Coordinates of C-alpha atoms in Angstrom, one line a residue:
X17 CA -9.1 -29.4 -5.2
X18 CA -7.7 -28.9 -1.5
X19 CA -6.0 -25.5 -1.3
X20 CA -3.0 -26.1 0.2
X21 CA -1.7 -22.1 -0.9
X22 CA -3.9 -20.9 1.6
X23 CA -1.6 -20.7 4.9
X24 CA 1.7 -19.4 2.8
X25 CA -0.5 -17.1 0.9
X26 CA -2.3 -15.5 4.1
X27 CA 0.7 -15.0 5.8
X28 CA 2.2 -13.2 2.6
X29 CA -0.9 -11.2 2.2
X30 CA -0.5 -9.9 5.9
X31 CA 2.7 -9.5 5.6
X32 CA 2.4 -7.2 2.5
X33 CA -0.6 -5.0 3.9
X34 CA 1.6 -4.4 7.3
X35 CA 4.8 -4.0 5.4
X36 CA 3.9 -0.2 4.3
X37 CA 7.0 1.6 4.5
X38 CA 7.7 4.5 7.5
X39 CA 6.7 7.2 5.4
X40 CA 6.9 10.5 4.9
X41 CA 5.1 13.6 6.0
X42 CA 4.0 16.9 6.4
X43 CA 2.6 19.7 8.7
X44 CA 0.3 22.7 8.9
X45 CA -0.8 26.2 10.6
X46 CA -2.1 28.0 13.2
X47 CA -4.2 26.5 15.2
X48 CA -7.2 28.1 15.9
X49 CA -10.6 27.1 18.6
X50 CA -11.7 23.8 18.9
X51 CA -15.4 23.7 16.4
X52 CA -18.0 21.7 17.6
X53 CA -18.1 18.2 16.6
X54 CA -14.1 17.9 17.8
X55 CA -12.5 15.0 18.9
X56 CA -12.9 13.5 22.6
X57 CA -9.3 11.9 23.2
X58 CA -9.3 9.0 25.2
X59 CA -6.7 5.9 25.8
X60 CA -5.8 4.1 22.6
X61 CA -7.1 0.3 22.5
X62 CA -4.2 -1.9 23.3
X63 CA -5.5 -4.6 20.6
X64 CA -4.6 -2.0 17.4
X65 CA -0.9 -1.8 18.3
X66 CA 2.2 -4.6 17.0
X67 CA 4.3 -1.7 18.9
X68 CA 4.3 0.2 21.6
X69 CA 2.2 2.5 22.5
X70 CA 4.4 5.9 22.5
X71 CA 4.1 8.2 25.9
X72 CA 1.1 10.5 25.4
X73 CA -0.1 8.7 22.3
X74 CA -4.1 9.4 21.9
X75 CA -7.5 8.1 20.3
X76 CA -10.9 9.5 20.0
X77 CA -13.7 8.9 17.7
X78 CA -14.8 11.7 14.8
X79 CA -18.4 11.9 13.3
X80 CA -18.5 12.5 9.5
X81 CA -21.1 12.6 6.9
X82 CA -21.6 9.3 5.2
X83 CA -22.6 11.1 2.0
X84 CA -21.1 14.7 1.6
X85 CA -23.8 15.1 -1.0
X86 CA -25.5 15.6 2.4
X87 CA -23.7 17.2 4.9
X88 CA -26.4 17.4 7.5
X89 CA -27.4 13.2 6.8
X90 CA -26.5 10.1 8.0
X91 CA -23.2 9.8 9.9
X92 CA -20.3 7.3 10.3
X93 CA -17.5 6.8 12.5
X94 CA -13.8 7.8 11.8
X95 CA -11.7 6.0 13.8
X96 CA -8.7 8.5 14.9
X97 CA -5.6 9.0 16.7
X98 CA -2.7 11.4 17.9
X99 CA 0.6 11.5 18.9
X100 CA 1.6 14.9 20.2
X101 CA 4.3 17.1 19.9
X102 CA 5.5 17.8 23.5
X103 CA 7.4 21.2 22.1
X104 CA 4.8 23.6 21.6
X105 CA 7.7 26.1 21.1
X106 CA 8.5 23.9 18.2
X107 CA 5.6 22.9 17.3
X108 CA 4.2 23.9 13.2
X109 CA 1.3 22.1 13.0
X110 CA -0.5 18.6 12.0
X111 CA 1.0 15.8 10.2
X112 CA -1.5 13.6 8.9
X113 CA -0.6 10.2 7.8
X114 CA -1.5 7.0 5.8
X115 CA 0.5 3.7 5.4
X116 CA -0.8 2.9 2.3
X117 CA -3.1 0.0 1.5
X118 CA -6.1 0.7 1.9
X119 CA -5.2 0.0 5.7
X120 CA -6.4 0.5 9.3
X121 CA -4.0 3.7 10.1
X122 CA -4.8 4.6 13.6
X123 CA -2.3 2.6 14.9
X124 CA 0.6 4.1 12.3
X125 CA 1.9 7.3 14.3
X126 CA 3.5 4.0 16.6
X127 CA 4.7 2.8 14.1
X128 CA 6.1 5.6 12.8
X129 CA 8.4 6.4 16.0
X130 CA 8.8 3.3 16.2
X131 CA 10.7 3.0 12.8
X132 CA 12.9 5.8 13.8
X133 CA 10.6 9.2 13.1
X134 CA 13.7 12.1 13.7
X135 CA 12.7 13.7 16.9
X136 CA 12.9 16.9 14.7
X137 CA 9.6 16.0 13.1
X138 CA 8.1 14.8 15.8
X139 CA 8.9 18.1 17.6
X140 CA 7.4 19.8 14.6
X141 CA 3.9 18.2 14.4
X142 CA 1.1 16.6 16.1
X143 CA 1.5 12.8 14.2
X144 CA -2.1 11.9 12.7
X145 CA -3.4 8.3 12.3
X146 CA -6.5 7.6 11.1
X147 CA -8.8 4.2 9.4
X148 CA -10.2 4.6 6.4
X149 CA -13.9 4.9 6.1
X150 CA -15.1 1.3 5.9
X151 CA -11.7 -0.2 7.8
X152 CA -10.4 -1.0 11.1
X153 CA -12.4 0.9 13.8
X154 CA -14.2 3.1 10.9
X155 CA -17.8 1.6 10.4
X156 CA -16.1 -1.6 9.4
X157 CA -17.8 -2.8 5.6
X158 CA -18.1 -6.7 5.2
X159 CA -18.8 -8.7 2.4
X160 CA -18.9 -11.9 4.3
X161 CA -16.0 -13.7 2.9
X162 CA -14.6 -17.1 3.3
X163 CA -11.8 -17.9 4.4
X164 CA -11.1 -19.1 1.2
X165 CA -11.8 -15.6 0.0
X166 CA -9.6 -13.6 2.3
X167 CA -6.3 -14.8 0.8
X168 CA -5.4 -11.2 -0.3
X169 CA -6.4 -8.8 -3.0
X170 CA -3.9 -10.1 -5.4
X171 CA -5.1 -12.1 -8.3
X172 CA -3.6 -15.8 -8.6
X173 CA -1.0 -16.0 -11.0
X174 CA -2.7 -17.8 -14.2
X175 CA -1.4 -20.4 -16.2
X176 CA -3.7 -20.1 -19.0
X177 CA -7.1 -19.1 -20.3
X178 CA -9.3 -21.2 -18.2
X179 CA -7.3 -19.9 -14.9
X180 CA -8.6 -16.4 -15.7
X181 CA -12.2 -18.1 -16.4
X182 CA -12.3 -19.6 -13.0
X183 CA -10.8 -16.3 -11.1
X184 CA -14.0 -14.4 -13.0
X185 CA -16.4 -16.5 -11.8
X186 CA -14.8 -16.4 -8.2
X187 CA -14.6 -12.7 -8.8
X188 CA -18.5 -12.3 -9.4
X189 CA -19.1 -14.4 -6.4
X190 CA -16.9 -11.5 -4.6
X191 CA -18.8 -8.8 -6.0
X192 CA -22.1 -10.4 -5.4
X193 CA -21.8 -10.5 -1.6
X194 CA -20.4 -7.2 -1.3
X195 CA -23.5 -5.9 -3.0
X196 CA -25.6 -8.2 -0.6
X197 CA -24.4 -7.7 2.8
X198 CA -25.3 -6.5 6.2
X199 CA -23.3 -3.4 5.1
X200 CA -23.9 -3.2 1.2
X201 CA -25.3 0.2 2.2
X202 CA -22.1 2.1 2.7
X203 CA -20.4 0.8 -0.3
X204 CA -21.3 3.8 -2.4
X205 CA -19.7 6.2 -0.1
X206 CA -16.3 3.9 -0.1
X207 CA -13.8 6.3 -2.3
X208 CA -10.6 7.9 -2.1
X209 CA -12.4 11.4 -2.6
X210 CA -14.7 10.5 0.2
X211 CA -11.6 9.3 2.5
X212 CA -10.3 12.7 1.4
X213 CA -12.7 14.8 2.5
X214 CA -12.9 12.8 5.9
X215 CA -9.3 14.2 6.3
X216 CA -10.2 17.6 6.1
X217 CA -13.0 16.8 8.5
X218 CA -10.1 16.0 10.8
X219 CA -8.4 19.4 10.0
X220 CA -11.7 21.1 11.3
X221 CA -12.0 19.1 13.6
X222 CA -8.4 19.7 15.3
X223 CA -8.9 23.8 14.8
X224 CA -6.5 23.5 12.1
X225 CA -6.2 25.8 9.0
X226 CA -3.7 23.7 6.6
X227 CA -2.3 19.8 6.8
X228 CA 0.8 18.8 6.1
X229 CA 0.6 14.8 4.7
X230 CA 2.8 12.0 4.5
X231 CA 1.5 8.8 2.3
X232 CA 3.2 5.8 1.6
X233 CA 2.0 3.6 -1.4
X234 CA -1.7 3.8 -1.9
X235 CA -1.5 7.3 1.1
X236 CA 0.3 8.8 -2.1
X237 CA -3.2 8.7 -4.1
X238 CA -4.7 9.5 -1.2
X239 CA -2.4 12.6 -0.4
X240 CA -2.5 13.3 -4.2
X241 CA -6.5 13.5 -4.4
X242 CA -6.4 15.5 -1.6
X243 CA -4.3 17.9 -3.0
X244 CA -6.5 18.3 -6.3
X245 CA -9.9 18.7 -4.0
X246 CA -8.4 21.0 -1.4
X247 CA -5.3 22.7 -3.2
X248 CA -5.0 25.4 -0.7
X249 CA -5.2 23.5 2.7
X250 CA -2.3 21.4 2.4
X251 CA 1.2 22.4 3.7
X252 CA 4.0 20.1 3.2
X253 CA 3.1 17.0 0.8
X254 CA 5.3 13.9 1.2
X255 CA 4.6 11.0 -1.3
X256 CA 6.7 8.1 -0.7
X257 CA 7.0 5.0 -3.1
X258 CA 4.7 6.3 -5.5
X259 CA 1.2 5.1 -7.1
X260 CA 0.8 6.4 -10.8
X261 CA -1.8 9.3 -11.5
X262 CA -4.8 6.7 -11.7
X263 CA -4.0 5.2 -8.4
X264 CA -4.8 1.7 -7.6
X265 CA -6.3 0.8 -11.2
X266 CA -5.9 -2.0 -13.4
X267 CA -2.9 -0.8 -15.2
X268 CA -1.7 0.0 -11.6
X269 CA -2.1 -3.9 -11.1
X270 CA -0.3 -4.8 -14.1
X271 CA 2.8 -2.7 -12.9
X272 CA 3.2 -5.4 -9.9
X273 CA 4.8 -7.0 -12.7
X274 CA 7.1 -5.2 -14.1
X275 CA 8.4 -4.2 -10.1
X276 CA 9.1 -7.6 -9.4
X277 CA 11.6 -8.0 -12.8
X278 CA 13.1 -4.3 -11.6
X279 CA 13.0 -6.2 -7.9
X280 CA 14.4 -9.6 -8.3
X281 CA 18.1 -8.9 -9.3
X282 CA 18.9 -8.0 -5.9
X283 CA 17.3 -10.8 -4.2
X284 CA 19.0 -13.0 -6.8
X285 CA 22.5 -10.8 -6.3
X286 CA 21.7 -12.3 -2.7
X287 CA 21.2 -15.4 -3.1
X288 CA 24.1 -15.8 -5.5
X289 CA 26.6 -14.2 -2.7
X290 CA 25.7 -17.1 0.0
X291 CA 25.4 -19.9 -2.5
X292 CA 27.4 -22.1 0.1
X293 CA 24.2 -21.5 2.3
X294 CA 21.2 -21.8 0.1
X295 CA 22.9 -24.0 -2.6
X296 CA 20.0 -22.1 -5.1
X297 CA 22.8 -20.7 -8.2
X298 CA 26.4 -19.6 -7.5
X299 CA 25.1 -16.5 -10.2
X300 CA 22.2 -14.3 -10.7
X301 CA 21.9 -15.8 -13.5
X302 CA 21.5 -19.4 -12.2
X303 CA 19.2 -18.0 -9.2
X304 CA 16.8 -16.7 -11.8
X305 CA 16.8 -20.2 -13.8
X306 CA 16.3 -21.7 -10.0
X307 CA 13.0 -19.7 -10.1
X308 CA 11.9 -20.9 -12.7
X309 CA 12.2 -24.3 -12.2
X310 CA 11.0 -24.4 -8.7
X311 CA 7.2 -23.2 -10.5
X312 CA 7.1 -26.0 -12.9
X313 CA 8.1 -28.4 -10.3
X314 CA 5.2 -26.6 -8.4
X315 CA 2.9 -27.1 -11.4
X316 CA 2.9 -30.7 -11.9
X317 CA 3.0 -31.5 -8.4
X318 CA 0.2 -29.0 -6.6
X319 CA -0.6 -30.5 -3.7
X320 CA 0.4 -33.4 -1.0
X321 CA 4.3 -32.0 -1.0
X322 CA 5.5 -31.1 3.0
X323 CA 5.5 -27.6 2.3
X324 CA 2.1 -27.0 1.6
X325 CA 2.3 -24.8 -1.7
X326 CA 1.2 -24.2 -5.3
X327 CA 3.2 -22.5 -8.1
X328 CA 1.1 -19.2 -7.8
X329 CA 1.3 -19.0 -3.6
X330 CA 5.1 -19.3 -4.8
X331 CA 5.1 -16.4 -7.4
X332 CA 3.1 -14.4 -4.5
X333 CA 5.5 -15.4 -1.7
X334 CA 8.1 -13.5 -3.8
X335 CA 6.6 -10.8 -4.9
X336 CA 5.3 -10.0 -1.4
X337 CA 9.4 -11.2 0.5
X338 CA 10.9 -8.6 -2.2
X339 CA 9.1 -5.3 0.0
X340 CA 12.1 -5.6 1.8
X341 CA 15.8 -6.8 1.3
X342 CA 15.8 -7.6 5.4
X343 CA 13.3 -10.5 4.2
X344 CA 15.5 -11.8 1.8
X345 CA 16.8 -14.3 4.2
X346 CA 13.1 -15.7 4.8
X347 CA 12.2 -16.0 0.9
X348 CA 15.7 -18.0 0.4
X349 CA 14.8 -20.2 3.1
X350 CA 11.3 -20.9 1.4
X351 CA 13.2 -21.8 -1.9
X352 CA 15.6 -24.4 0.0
X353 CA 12.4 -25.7 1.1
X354 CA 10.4 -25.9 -2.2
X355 CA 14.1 -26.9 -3.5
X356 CA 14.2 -30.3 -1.5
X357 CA 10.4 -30.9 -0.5
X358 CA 11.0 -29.8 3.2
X359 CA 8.8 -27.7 5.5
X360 CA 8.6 -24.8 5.0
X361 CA 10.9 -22.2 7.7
X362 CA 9.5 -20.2 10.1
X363 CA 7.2 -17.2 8.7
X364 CA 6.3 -13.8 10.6
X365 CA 3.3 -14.0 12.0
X366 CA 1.5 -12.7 15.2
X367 CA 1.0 -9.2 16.3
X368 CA -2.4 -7.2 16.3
X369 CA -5.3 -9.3 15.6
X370 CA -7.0 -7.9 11.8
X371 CA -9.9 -8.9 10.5
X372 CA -9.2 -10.2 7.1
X373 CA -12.7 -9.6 5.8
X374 CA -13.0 -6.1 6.8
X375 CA -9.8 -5.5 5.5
X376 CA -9.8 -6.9 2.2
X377 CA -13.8 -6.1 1.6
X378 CA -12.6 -2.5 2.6
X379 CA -10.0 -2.7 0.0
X380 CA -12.5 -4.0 -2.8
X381 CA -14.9 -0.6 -2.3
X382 CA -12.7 2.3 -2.2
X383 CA -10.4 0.4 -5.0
X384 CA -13.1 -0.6 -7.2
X385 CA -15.1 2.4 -6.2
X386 CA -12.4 4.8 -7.7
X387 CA -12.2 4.0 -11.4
X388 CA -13.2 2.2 -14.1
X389 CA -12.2 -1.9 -14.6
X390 CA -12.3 -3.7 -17.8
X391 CA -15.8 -5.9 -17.8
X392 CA -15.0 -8.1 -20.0
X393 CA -13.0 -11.9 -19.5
X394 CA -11.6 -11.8 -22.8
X395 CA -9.9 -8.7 -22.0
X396 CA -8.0 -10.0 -18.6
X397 CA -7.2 -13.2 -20.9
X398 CA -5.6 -11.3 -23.5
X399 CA -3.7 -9.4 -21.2
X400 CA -2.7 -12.6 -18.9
X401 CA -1.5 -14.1 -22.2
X402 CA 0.5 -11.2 -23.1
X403 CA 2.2 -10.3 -19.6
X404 CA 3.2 -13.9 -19.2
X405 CA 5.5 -13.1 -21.5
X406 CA 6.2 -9.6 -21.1
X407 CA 7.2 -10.6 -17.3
X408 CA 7.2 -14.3 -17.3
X409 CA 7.2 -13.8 -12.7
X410 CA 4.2 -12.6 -12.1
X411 CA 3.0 -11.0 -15.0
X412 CA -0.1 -13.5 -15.2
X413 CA -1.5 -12.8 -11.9
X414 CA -0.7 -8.6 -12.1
X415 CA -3.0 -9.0 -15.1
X416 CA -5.9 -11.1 -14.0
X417 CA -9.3 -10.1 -13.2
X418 CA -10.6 -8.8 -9.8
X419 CA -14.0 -8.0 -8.3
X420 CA -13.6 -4.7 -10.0
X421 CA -14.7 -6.3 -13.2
X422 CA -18.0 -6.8 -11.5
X423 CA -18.6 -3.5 -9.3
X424 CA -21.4 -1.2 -9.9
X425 CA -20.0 2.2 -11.6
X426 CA -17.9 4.8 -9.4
X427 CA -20.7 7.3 -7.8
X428 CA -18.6 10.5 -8.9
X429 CA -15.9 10.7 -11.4
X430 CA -12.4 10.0 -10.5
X431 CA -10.8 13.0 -9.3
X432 CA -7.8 13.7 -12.1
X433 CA -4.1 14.4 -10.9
X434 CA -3.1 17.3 -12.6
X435 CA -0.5 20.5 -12.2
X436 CA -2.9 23.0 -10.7
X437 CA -2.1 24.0 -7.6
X438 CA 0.9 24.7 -5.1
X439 CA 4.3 23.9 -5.7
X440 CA 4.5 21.9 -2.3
X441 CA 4.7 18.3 -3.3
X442 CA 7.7 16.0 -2.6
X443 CA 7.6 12.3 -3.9
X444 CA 10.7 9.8 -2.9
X445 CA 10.9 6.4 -4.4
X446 CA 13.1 3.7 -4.9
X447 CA 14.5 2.6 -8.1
X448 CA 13.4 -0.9 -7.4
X449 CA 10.2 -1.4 -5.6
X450 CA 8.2 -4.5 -5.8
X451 CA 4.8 -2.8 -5.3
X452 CA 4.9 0.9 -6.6
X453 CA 7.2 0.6 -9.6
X454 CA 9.6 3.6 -10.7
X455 CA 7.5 3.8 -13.6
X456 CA 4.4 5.1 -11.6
X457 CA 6.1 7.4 -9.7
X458 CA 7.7 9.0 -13.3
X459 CA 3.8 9.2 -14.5
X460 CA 2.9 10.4 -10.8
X461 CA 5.7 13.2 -11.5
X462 CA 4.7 14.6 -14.9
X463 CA 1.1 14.4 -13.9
X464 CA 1.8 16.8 -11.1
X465 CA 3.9 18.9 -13.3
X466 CA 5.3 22.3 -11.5
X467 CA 3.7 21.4 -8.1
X468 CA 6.9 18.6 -7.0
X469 CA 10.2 17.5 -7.1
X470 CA 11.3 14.2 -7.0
X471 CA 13.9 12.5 -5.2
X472 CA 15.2 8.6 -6.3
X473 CA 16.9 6.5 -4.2
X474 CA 19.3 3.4 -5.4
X475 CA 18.1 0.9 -3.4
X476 CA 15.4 -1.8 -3.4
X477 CA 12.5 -2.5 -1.5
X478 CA 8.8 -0.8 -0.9
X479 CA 9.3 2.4 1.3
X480 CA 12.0 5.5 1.7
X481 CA 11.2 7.1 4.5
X482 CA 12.4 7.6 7.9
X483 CA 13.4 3.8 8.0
X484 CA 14.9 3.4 4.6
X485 CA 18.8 2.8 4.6
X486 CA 19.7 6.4 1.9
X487 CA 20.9 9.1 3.9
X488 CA 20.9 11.5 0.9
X489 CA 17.2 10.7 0.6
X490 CA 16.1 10.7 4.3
X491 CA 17.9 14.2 4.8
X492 CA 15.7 15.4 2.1
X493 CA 12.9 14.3 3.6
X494 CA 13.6 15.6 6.9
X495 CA 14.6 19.0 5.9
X496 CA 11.6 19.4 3.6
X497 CA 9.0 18.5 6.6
X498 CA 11.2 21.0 9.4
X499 CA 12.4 23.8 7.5
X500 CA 10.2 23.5 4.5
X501 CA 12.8 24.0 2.0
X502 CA 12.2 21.2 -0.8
X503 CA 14.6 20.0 -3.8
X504 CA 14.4 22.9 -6.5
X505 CA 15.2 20.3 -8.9
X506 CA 14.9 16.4 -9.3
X507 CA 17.6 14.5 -7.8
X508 CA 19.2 11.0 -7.6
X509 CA 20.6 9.7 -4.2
X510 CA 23.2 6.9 -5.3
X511 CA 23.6 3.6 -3.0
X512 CA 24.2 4.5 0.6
X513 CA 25.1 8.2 -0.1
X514 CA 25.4 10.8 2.3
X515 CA 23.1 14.4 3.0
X516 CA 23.3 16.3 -0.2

């Protein structure tokens, strides 16, 4: 059967891996002599950038060991980059960041000042981008994949038992040429502990004693591994729109669901306000109905309609349009379309060139790489039955199988999120976020214990900080990362509220 998904369902699936919120971040200590094996810094490659390229802004290239088992081995590249602080008065340390992913980050320190970094910060740290190992410009992994194949890392939405059957066997076909390609040889080495240890390479690397970190989405895991493996070289710890303790896991797939029923309200709330423009339900209630008869319409009639899509690059459209309430505007317009069999309206696009491959092959090692997945179909159709139910908008494809069904066993255990260490930790999160569900960051929370505070925001969307819309949560954000003085308590920011 044609796929006509595919062109809907890459641009969502871009759309979601660039749409990591500005996030937030931390600092460091004294700076000490450059080691050997530093950083050359050079001009940053035009190509990475969808912004400009701040004044002063640098890249360089890092050797790091490829196994850590042996230091002295093989090496890789790490692809790095730098945007100074030009007050060394001011100036407290490093920040390193991550927007989330698993993503090519050398480019995010532009995209960071872009979205309205407070000069403060900027003042305080050296901003640290960086790709993962196996992403971007960091030994790039492949696993040869079709175009066909490079729709995304999210599962389709299944309709029944023998969609889940079909999505296995596609998975295994994943898996297969992972394990078979040009670069099958660094899959091993593909983890979040291995991506945290490359960061406090770059901490040696920079003459640095301590880090301060700012994650967004899957950075939180990151930034929270990294605080388990290295508890007494991190700083400031900013962990913005949370992953659960397990990271990106199954269960941590199956939440996608439950964010899109805490997300949709708003967008229906939306939609219901400028009835006279969308003509979609003059109530939430109505909108929500709207949905759902847009999908069946979608499943009887797959293909050969003028806007080119099925009923699960529908459910994905939405799920990946709710990361942001400024998008809103561009879902409604796909409805209208799907509504009255017109084309569809024009879609963001454009920007830095990726390389869908890398990136989602990148994505399959260091996800699958991390923990255990259920192996077995019956499992992923149970589920798929059940979460159908449970969230009847995407709960059948934030429960169906993956390549990680099919991945050879992690190399090392997964490194567990626990409250040993120091109280330095601050997580923000949004009450209604499509991707990292409140509900992960709770479990992120009480895994961490003593060592954070957490501050909620009442507003929708994936990302907090610096270019979320919450004053009372930005300020605590700021103030955390400049003066170092974090919430001694839990705290709620209600809509639109001012500094606390």
């Amino acid at each position: 059967m044609k796929r006509t998904a595919v062109p809907l369902t890459v641009a969502v699936a871009s759309l979601a891996a660039a749409l990591v919120p500005g996030v937030a971040l931390s600092g460091s200590a004294a700076t000490q002599a450059q080691p050997p094996g530093g950083i050359k810094w050079e001009k940053c490659p035009a190509e990475i950038f969808t912004t400009p390229i701040p004044d002063g802004m640098q890249c360089g290239t890092l050797k790091v060991p490829l196994d850590y088992r042996k230091p002295d081995g093989r090496t890789i590249d790490l692809a790095v980059s730098r945007l100074p602080s030009k007050k060394p008065e001011a100036r407290r340390g490093i920040l390193l960041t991550n927007p989330g992913g698993p993503s090519a980050g050398q480019s995010y320190p532009a995209f960071l000042a872009g979205s309205g970094l407070p000069q403060s910060v900027r003042d305080a740290y050296d901003v640290i981008g960086f790709d993962p190992r196996g992403i971007g410009r960091s030994t790039p992994v492949t696993c040869d994949l079709t175009p066909a194949q490079q729709t995304g890392n999210i599962p389709p939405y299944a309709l029944n038992a023998a969609d889940v059957t079909k999505r296995a066997a596609e998975s295994k076909q994943i898996a297969k040429q992972c394990a078979t390609s040009k670069t099958a040889w660094l899959l091993p080495h593909l983890s979040p502990p291995n991506v945290a240890r490359d960061m406090d390479r770059i901490r040696a690397a920079l003459g640095e004693s301590k880090i301060s970190y700012a994650g967004a989405s899957w950075g939180t895991h990151l930034g929270a591994v990294y605080t388990m493996l290295f508890p007494q070289r991190g700083d400031r710890i900013v962990l913005d729109s949370v992953m659960g303790p397990g990271g990106w896991d199954y269960p941590s797939n199956r939440l996608w669901s439950q964010g899109v029923e805490d997300t949709f309200p708003a967008f229906a709330k939306f939609v219901a306000a400028n009835h006279r423009e969308y003509g979609l339900g003059r109530t939430p209630t109505q909108v929500r109905a709207k949905f759902f008869e847009l999908t069946k319409r979608l499943e009887k009639k797959p293909t050969g309609t003028l806007h080119g899509l099925d009923q699960a690059s529908f459910r994905l459209a939405n799920w990946g349009f709710l990361y942001n309430p400024i998008q809103y505007t561009i879902l409604a317009g796909i409805w209208q379309a799907v509504d009255k069999n017109q084309p569809l309206p024009p879609l963001p696009g454009g920007g830095a060139a990726t390389d869908a491959d890398n990136l989602i092959s990148g994505r399959y090692a260091i996800i699958c790489n991390d923990s255990r997945w259920p192996t077995s179909v019956k499992t992923y159709q149970r589920n798929v039955a059940a979460d159908r139910i449970r969230y009847p908008q995407f709960g059948a494809a934030g429960a169906n199988i993956t390549p990680c069904a099919y991945w050879p066993n992690p190399t090392e255990p997964q490194v567990q999120i626990t409250d040993r260490g120091p109280s330095n930790v601050l997580l923000v999160q949004n009450l209604r976020d499509p991707s990292t569900p409140l509900a992960g960051a709770q479990a992120m929370r009480k895994a961490l214990g003593q060592r954070a505070t957490m501050v909620t925001a009442d507003q929708s969307g994936h990302g907090v900080y610096p270019n979320g819309k919450n004053r009372c949560a930005n300020h605590a954000v700021t103030t955390f990362l400049t003066t170092g003085e974090r919430p001694a308590r839990d705290y709620h920011c209600t809509a639109d509220a001012a500094p606390r």
